[in-house]
Every structure is written in C-alpha cells, then in structure tokens.
mmCIF file of C-alpha atoms in Angstrom:
data_model
loop_
_atom_site.group_PDB
_atom_site.id
_atom_site.type_symbol
_atom_site.label_atom_id
_atom_site.label_comp_id
_atom_site.label_asym_id
_atom_site.label_seq_id
_atom_site.Cartn_x
_atom_site.Cartn_y
_atom_site.Cartn_z
ATOM 1 C CA MET A 1 7.366 -39.387 46.763
ATOM 2 C CA GLU A 2 10.039 -37.091 45.104
ATOM 3 C CA ILE A 3 9.601 -39.158 41.609
ATOM 4 C CA PHE A 4 5.889 -38.017 41.368
ATOM 5 C CA GLY A 5 6.493 -34.706 42.219
ATOM 6 C CA TYR A 6 9.097 -34.903 39.244
ATOM 7 C CA ILE A 7 6.377 -36.142 36.795
ATOM 8 C CA ALA A 8 3.599 -33.792 37.788
ATOM 9 C CA SER A 9 6.392 -31.573 37.333
ATOM 10 C CA VAL A 10 6.709 -32.633 33.442
ATOM 11 C CA LEU A 11 2.753 -32.495 33.280
ATOM 12 C CA ILE A 12 2.393 -28.549 34.317
ATOM 13 C CA GLY A 13 5.260 -27.765 31.389
ATOM 14 C CA ILE A 14 3.260 -29.734 29.041
ATOM 15 C CA SER A 15 -0.424 -28.942 29.479
ATOM 16 C CA LEU A 16 0.966 -24.978 29.858
ATOM 17 C CA GLY A 17 2.464 -25.874 26.127
ATOM 18 C CA LEU A 18 -0.396 -27.822 25.108
ATOM 19 C CA ILE A 19 -3.409 -25.351 25.492
ATOM 20 C CA GLY A 20 -1.601 -22.518 26.494
ATOM 21 C CA GLY A 21 -2.434 -21.826 29.982
ATOM 22 C CA GLY A 22 -4.025 -23.917 33.395
ATOM 23 C CA GLY A 23 -0.540 -25.921 34.244
ATOM 24 C CA SER A 24 0.632 -22.954 36.363
ATOM 25 C CA ILE A 25 -2.329 -23.181 38.913
ATOM 26 C CA LEU A 26 -1.086 -26.993 39.688
ATOM 27 C CA THR A 27 2.543 -25.770 40.629
ATOM 28 C CA VAL A 28 1.616 -25.154 44.534
ATOM 29 C CA PRO A 29 -0.439 -27.951 44.937
ATOM 30 C CA VAL A 30 2.726 -30.365 43.677
ATOM 31 C CA LEU A 31 5.290 -27.783 45.938
ATOM 32 C CA VAL A 32 2.435 -28.332 49.344
ATOM 33 C CA TYR A 33 1.776 -31.928 49.274
ATOM 34 C CA ILE A 34 4.280 -33.777 47.163
ATOM 35 C CA PHE A 35 7.505 -32.255 48.184
ATOM 36 C CA GLY A 36 6.295 -31.040 51.475
ATOM 37 C CA LEU A 37 6.547 -26.957 51.225
ATOM 38 C CA ASP A 38 5.104 -24.533 53.234
ATOM 39 C CA ALA A 39 2.199 -22.835 51.369
ATOM 40 C CA PHE A 40 3.784 -18.909 51.465
ATOM 41 C CA LEU A 41 7.423 -21.149 50.699
ATOM 42 C CA ALA A 42 5.333 -23.090 47.691
ATOM 43 C CA THR A 43 3.950 -19.162 46.174
ATOM 44 C CA GLU A 44 7.041 -17.714 46.176
ATOM 45 C CA TYR A 45 9.107 -20.943 44.243
ATOM 46 C CA SER A 46 5.687 -21.217 42.161
ATOM 47 C CA LEU A 47 6.254 -17.413 40.386
ATOM 48 C CA PHE A 48 9.776 -18.533 39.961
ATOM 49 C CA ILE A 49 8.914 -21.579 38.044
ATOM 50 C CA VAL A 50 5.761 -19.920 36.178
ATOM 51 C CA GLY A 51 7.537 -17.340 35.043
ATOM 52 C CA ILE A 52 10.809 -19.107 33.777
ATOM 53 C CA SER A 53 8.787 -21.750 32.177
ATOM 54 C CA SER A 54 6.256 -18.713 30.510
ATOM 55 C CA VAL A 55 9.405 -17.330 28.835
ATOM 56 C CA VAL A 56 10.715 -20.149 27.066
ATOM 57 C CA GLY A 57 6.698 -20.713 26.297
ATOM 58 C CA SER A 58 6.681 -17.302 24.535
ATOM 59 C CA VAL A 59 9.713 -17.574 22.268
ATOM 60 C CA SER A 60 8.133 -19.708 19.558
ATOM 61 C CA TYR A 61 4.958 -16.522 19.861
ATOM 62 C CA PHE A 62 7.603 -14.261 19.475
ATOM 63 C CA LYS A 63 9.238 -15.803 16.702
ATOM 64 C CA LYS A 64 6.205 -16.027 14.718
ATOM 65 C CA GLY A 65 4.967 -12.556 15.436
ATOM 66 C CA LEU A 66 2.230 -13.361 17.859
ATOM 67 C CA VAL A 67 3.385 -11.128 20.747
ATOM 68 C CA ASN A 68 1.450 -8.108 20.917
ATOM 69 C CA PHE A 69 4.089 -5.427 23.328
ATOM 70 C CA LYS A 70 1.582 -2.745 23.694
ATOM 71 C CA THR A 71 -1.522 -4.697 24.686
ATOM 72 C CA ALA A 72 1.227 -6.702 26.705
ATOM 73 C CA PHE A 73 1.734 -2.917 28.322
ATOM 74 C CA ILE A 74 -2.082 -1.850 28.587
ATOM 75 C CA PHE A 75 -2.529 -5.071 30.555
ATOM 76 C CA GLY A 76 0.702 -5.952 32.174
ATOM 77 C CA ILE A 77 1.483 -2.279 33.862
ATOM 78 C CA PRO A 78 -0.903 -2.052 36.672
ATOM 79 C CA SER A 79 -0.702 -5.984 36.714
ATOM 80 C CA ILE A 80 3.031 -5.512 37.825
ATOM 81 C CA ILE A 81 2.328 -2.815 40.531
ATOM 82 C CA SER A 82 0.144 -4.963 41.951
ATOM 83 C CA ILE A 83 2.131 -7.865 42.465
ATOM 84 C CA PHE A 84 4.769 -6.000 43.271
ATOM 85 C CA PHE A 85 2.267 -4.321 46.505
ATOM 86 C CA THR A 86 1.021 -7.898 47.085
ATOM 87 C CA ARG A 87 4.289 -9.526 47.814
ATOM 88 C CA ARG A 88 5.766 -6.514 49.075
ATOM 89 C CA TYR A 89 3.659 -5.205 51.799
ATOM 90 C CA ILE A 90 -0.389 -6.912 51.608
ATOM 91 C CA LEU A 91 1.365 -10.799 51.788
ATOM 92 C CA PRO A 92 3.690 -9.820 55.065
ATOM 93 C CA LEU A 93 0.770 -8.691 57.315
ATOM 94 C CA ILE A 94 -1.299 -11.650 57.014
ATOM 95 C CA PRO A 95 -0.688 -13.021 60.188
ATOM 96 C CA ASP A 96 0.336 -16.687 60.966
ATOM 97 C CA HIS A 97 -2.364 -17.542 63.160
ATOM 98 C CA VAL A 98 -5.624 -15.175 60.620
ATOM 99 C CA PHE A 99 -8.463 -16.561 63.544
ATOM 100 C CA THR A 100 -10.338 -19.713 65.381
ATOM 101 C CA VAL A 101 -13.795 -20.607 64.112
ATOM 102 C CA ASP A 102 -14.456 -23.053 67.428
ATOM 103 C CA ASN A 103 -11.714 -25.611 67.631
ATOM 104 C CA PHE A 104 -11.019 -24.845 63.460
ATOM 105 C CA VAL A 105 -7.928 -22.730 63.766
ATOM 106 C CA VAL A 106 -7.368 -21.290 60.430
ATOM 107 C CA THR A 107 -3.606 -20.658 59.891
ATOM 108 C CA LYS A 108 -2.289 -18.224 57.444
ATOM 109 C CA ASP A 109 -1.318 -21.482 55.399
ATOM 110 C CA ASN A 110 -4.338 -22.361 55.279
ATOM 111 C CA LEU A 111 -6.106 -19.328 54.346
ATOM 112 C CA LEU A 112 -3.898 -18.983 51.153
ATOM 113 C CA LEU A 113 -4.317 -22.950 50.236
ATOM 114 C CA LEU A 114 -8.377 -22.355 50.572
ATOM 115 C CA ILE A 115 -8.385 -19.226 48.900
ATOM 116 C CA PHE A 116 -5.902 -20.804 45.861
ATOM 117 C CA ALA A 117 -8.718 -23.684 45.946
ATOM 118 C CA GLY A 118 -11.287 -21.180 45.311
ATOM 119 C CA LEU A 119 -9.099 -19.800 42.518
ATOM 120 C CA MET A 120 -8.383 -23.789 41.073
ATOM 121 C CA MET A 121 -12.569 -23.788 40.860
ATOM 122 C CA LEU A 122 -13.152 -20.569 39.272
ATOM 123 C CA ALA A 123 -10.259 -22.163 36.498
ATOM 124 C CA SER A 124 -12.084 -25.298 36.207
ATOM 125 C CA TYR A 125 -14.826 -23.780 35.417
ATOM 126 C CA LYS A 126 -13.445 -21.085 32.449
ATOM 127 C CA MET A 127 -11.897 -24.893 31.102
ATOM 128 C CA ILE A 128 -15.120 -27.066 31.156
ATOM 129 C CA ARG A 129 -17.560 -24.810 29.513
ATOM 130 C CA LYS A 130 -18.038 -25.374 25.945
ATOM 131 C CA ASN A 131 -18.385 -21.913 25.231
ATOM 132 C CA THR A 132 -14.515 -21.165 24.881
ATOM 133 C CA GLU A 133 -14.995 -18.376 22.346
ATOM 134 C CA TYR A 134 -15.053 -14.957 23.635
ATOM 135 C CA GLN A 135 -17.110 -12.263 21.906
ATOM 136 C CA PRO A 136 -15.273 -8.962 21.247
ATOM 137 C CA GLU A 137 -16.625 -5.471 22.761
ATOM 138 C CA THR A 138 -17.291 -2.521 20.737
ATOM 139 C CA ASP A 139 -16.267 0.272 22.984
ATOM 140 C CA ARG A 140 -12.217 0.012 23.132
ATOM 141 C CA GLY A 141 -11.200 3.241 25.024
ATOM 142 C CA ASN A 142 -13.288 1.974 27.915
ATOM 143 C CA ASN A 143 -12.310 -1.263 27.502
ATOM 144 C CA ILE A 144 -8.584 -0.410 28.233
ATOM 145 C CA LEU A 145 -9.771 1.059 31.113
ATOM 146 C CA LEU A 146 -11.136 -2.164 32.400
ATOM 147 C CA ALA A 147 -8.452 -4.115 30.978
ATOM 148 C CA ALA A 148 -6.254 -2.117 33.024
ATOM 149 C CA GLY A 149 -8.348 -3.165 36.374
ATOM 150 C CA GLU A 150 -8.305 -6.630 35.115
ATOM 151 C CA GLY A 151 -4.413 -6.761 35.191
ATOM 152 C CA SER A 152 -4.815 -5.432 38.871
ATOM 153 C CA ILE A 153 -6.854 -8.058 39.773
ATOM 154 C CA VAL A 154 -4.664 -10.549 38.122
ATOM 155 C CA GLY A 155 -1.402 -9.127 40.026
ATOM 156 C CA ILE A 156 -3.127 -9.490 43.039
ATOM 157 C CA LEU A 157 -3.867 -13.310 42.508
ATOM 158 C CA THR A 158 -0.630 -13.637 41.405
ATOM 159 C CA GLY A 159 0.996 -12.159 43.801
ATOM 160 C CA LEU A 160 -1.403 -13.603 46.623
ATOM 161 C CA LEU A 161 -1.556 -17.331 45.137
ATOM 162 C CA GLY A 162 2.354 -17.886 42.517
ATOM 163 C CA ALA A 163 -0.494 -18.441 40.096
ATOM 164 C CA GLY A 164 0.107 -17.221 36.242
ATOM 165 C CA GLY A 165 -3.786 -16.130 36.096
ATOM 166 C CA GLY A 166 -3.342 -17.091 32.320
ATOM 167 C CA PHE A 167 -7.265 -17.727 32.078
ATOM 168 C CA LEU A 168 -7.995 -14.293 33.268
ATOM 169 C CA ILE A 169 -5.453 -12.924 31.015
ATOM 170 C CA ILE A 170 -6.531 -14.729 27.848
ATOM 171 C CA PRO A 171 -10.576 -14.178 28.194
ATOM 172 C CA ALA A 172 -9.675 -10.327 29.002
ATOM 173 C CA LEU A 173 -7.652 -9.473 26.127
ATOM 174 C CA VAL A 174 -9.671 -11.167 23.615
ATOM 175 C CA SER A 175 -13.095 -9.488 24.432
ATOM 176 C CA LEU A 176 -11.544 -6.111 25.583
ATOM 177 C CA LEU A 177 -8.707 -5.446 23.371
ATOM 178 C CA LYS A 178 -9.774 -7.013 20.525
ATOM 179 C CA THR A 179 -6.613 -9.475 20.458
ATOM 180 C CA PRO A 180 -6.783 -12.690 18.326
ATOM 181 C CA MET A 181 -6.745 -15.929 20.227
ATOM 182 C CA LYS A 182 -3.383 -16.903 19.480
ATOM 183 C CA VAL A 183 -1.662 -13.273 19.719
ATOM 184 C CA ALA A 184 -3.450 -13.291 23.253
ATOM 185 C CA ILE A 185 -2.058 -16.759 24.270
ATOM 186 C CA GLY A 186 1.375 -15.573 23.039
ATOM 187 C CA THR A 187 0.830 -12.378 24.578
ATOM 188 C CA SER A 188 -0.270 -14.286 27.838
ATOM 189 C CA LEU A 189 2.737 -15.663 28.483
ATOM 190 C CA VAL A 190 4.895 -12.479 27.921
ATOM 191 C CA ILE A 191 2.832 -11.130 31.057
ATOM 192 C CA ILE A 192 2.780 -14.245 32.809
ATOM 193 C CA SER A 193 6.272 -14.422 32.455
ATOM 194 C CA PHE A 194 7.227 -10.402 33.836
ATOM 195 C CA ASN A 195 4.420 -10.716 36.790
ATOM 196 C CA SER A 196 5.986 -14.110 37.533
ATOM 197 C CA LEU A 197 9.507 -12.891 37.981
ATOM 198 C CA ILE A 198 8.864 -9.513 39.084
ATOM 199 C CA GLY A 199 6.878 -11.356 41.953
ATOM 200 C CA PHE A 200 9.812 -13.195 42.775
ATOM 201 C CA PHE A 201 12.201 -11.401 43.037
ATOM 202 C CA SER A 202 10.631 -8.383 44.742
ATOM 203 C CA SER A 203 10.286 -10.873 47.930
ATOM 204 C CA MET A 204 13.051 -13.403 47.690
ATOM 205 C CA HIS A 205 14.196 -11.957 50.210
ATOM 206 C CA ASN A 206 11.437 -12.846 52.995
ATOM 207 C CA VAL A 207 12.332 -17.055 52.554
ATOM 208 C CA VAL A 208 15.278 -18.524 52.131
ATOM 209 C CA ILE A 209 15.821 -19.976 48.589
ATOM 210 C CA ASP A 210 17.092 -23.410 47.963
ATOM 211 C CA TRP A 211 18.428 -22.538 44.165
ATOM 212 C CA LYS A 212 19.420 -26.244 43.425
ATOM 213 C CA PHE A 213 15.285 -27.803 43.647
ATOM 214 C CA LEU A 214 14.011 -24.133 42.313
ATOM 215 C CA ALA A 215 16.399 -24.573 39.294
ATOM 216 C CA THR A 216 15.498 -28.471 39.021
ATOM 217 C CA ILE A 217 12.187 -28.541 38.869
ATOM 218 C CA SER A 218 11.828 -25.465 36.919
ATOM 219 C CA LEU A 219 14.337 -26.879 34.167
ATOM 220 C CA ILE A 220 12.045 -30.237 34.209
ATOM 221 C CA ALA A 221 8.831 -27.675 33.894
ATOM 222 C CA VAL A 222 10.775 -26.200 30.823
ATOM 223 C CA ILE A 223 11.079 -29.852 29.648
ATOM 224 C CA GLY A 224 7.298 -29.918 29.976
ATOM 225 C CA ILE A 225 6.825 -26.947 27.654
ATOM 226 C CA ILE A 226 8.908 -27.899 24.837
ATOM 227 C CA ILE A 227 7.237 -31.390 24.740
ATOM 228 C CA GLY A 228 3.772 -29.734 25.366
ATOM 229 C CA SER A 229 4.703 -27.023 22.651
ATOM 230 C CA ARG A 230 5.469 -30.135 19.876
ATOM 231 C CA LEU A 231 2.421 -32.282 21.025
ATOM 232 C CA SER A 232 0.417 -29.051 19.839
ATOM 233 C CA LYS A 233 1.183 -29.133 16.583
ATOM 234 C CA LYS A 234 -0.793 -32.479 16.346
ATOM 235 C CA ILE A 235 -3.226 -32.662 19.304
ATOM 236 C CA GLU A 236 -5.557 -30.247 19.525
ATOM 237 C CA GLY A 237 -5.130 -28.249 22.561
ATOM 238 C CA LYS A 238 -9.162 -27.491 23.021
ATOM 239 C CA LYS A 239 -10.419 -31.326 23.063
ATOM 240 C CA LEU A 240 -8.225 -32.040 26.403
ATOM 241 C CA LYS A 241 -8.952 -28.477 28.375
ATOM 242 C CA PRO A 242 -12.395 -29.731 29.246
ATOM 243 C CA ALA A 243 -10.758 -32.515 30.723
ATOM 244 C CA PHE A 244 -7.953 -30.875 32.077
ATOM 245 C CA GLY A 245 -10.426 -28.815 33.943
ATOM 246 C CA TRP A 246 -12.090 -31.607 35.605
ATOM 247 C CA PHE A 247 -8.918 -32.517 36.911
ATOM 248 C CA ILE A 248 -7.970 -29.174 38.235
ATOM 249 C CA LEU A 249 -12.065 -29.097 40.028
ATOM 250 C CA LEU A 250 -10.971 -32.465 41.881
ATOM 251 C CA MET A 251 -7.566 -31.039 42.819
ATOM 252 C CA GLY A 252 -9.495 -28.022 44.347
ATOM 253 C CA ILE A 253 -12.027 -30.281 46.173
ATOM 254 C CA TYR A 254 -9.229 -31.984 47.564
ATOM 255 C CA ILE A 255 -7.289 -29.201 49.013
ATOM 256 C CA ILE A 256 -10.462 -27.583 50.720
ATOM 257 C CA ILE A 257 -11.213 -30.950 52.269
ATOM 258 C CA LYS A 258 -7.832 -31.785 53.432
ATOM 259 C CA GLU A 259 -7.527 -28.379 55.056
ATOM 260 C CA ILE A 260 -10.987 -27.994 56.903
ATOM 261 C CA PHE A 261 -11.135 -31.425 57.849
ATOM 262 C CA PHE A 262 -7.324 -32.910 57.563
#
C-alpha cells in the first residue's frame, strides 16, 4: 500500500510544478487514507511537505524575477498571524468528541476531514470553471485591505487543514493587487512556503514527528515538483487544470461518503 502513497507523493509535486497549485490539497488525504495517519497528525505533516515543496517550486520563479515580495508581505503577514494562532491556540481547543447526532459520532478527525472535503470541492470548482482569467479591480487602496483580510482567511484554513490555499491566493493577488498571473504564481508559492513552515514549527510540539518518514515523503514530493516544472515547458498546465479539478472533486466526495457512512 505504501508504494501507492509514494506514487501519489510524486503526483502531488508534479501538479504543483505543472499547474502552480492544487497538489497540496491532496497531501492530507494521501497521508490519512494511504499511510493511515490520523487527521490532526496529517495536517501537521502536510504543512511541512507543502512548505518544503513550495520553497523548491518558488526558486525558479525567483530567479526569473517573478516574485513580488511587497505583495507577499501585504498578503502574507495577516496570513502568518492567523496560521500561528490557529495552530497554537484554536486547533488544540477542538475536543476529540465534537458532537453526536443520533448514533453518528463526530470526532475531531471526522470534523477536520469533512471541512477538508468541502475545501477540496471549492478548489475543484475554481479549477474546472472555464473562466480562469481574473479581472483587476480599480481601487487598490481598498483592495489592499481586502487582500489582507483574505490572507487572514487563508491563514486560518491553512492552520486548520494543512493545505496551502494557492487556489485562493492566486485569484486574490491578480484581482485585488493587480499582480500579473506568472508573478502571482511565484509570489503565491513564497506565501505558501512561509505559511506552511511557520505553521508546522509553531505546533510541532503537539505531536511526535517521525522525521524519517516525513523527510522521505517531502523528498519524493520535491522530486515531483522538479519533474512538473520541467514538464510545464512542454505541456500547457491550463489544459490539465480542469481534469485535475474533476479528480479533486471526486476525492472530496469520496471523503464525505467515507467519513459519514463508513
């Protein structure tokens, strides 16, 4: 079974390198359903894997001058603050037994995975829809505040679920901060890197880390993102994005069915 997990880890990296996002949202399901980790530990591991992969993915964009650090600061600081408080204070407050409806018991793991499935379905919608061009707004002053607010929301989701949130960050950078698409992708990877790694190190004391396993999966994902970056020169990522979106949608539906009925 582990071999399928390793293959999936490569695919996570390839999708990040090929379409600039989306792959990180598969990390938690792979860790939970293939490697058998509980949801809380999976979100912790996911932050590290996504963070390291995004660092590697952002290098080529940085070399090409496609990273706007001012924009990363505007969006990233509120996001970092939110993820720190979510991982450090909010997540530990969620009880192991959340509530019971008739004979259906909702545990902390169930709740996290069901919220995660909802996030996957939102991500799939943004990937599947044909209109992927984001129109810049006109009032940049107000948009900076909106971008900071969305950064806070992304931070909460990243802290809660361990997903990078690139599918939310990139549209915000383009439409609110008038960032060109390629720069938005590079800047998004930098934001995700900081968010994920800060989130990981701020809450790593809450779990026992299997560093050998974590390093192995991270290395495989990094190899995948290098492969994906090279493939992106030959394959147009936009053409693959809807198909990947449908796959994420099916995964989200699978998680909901499994967590509610099995």
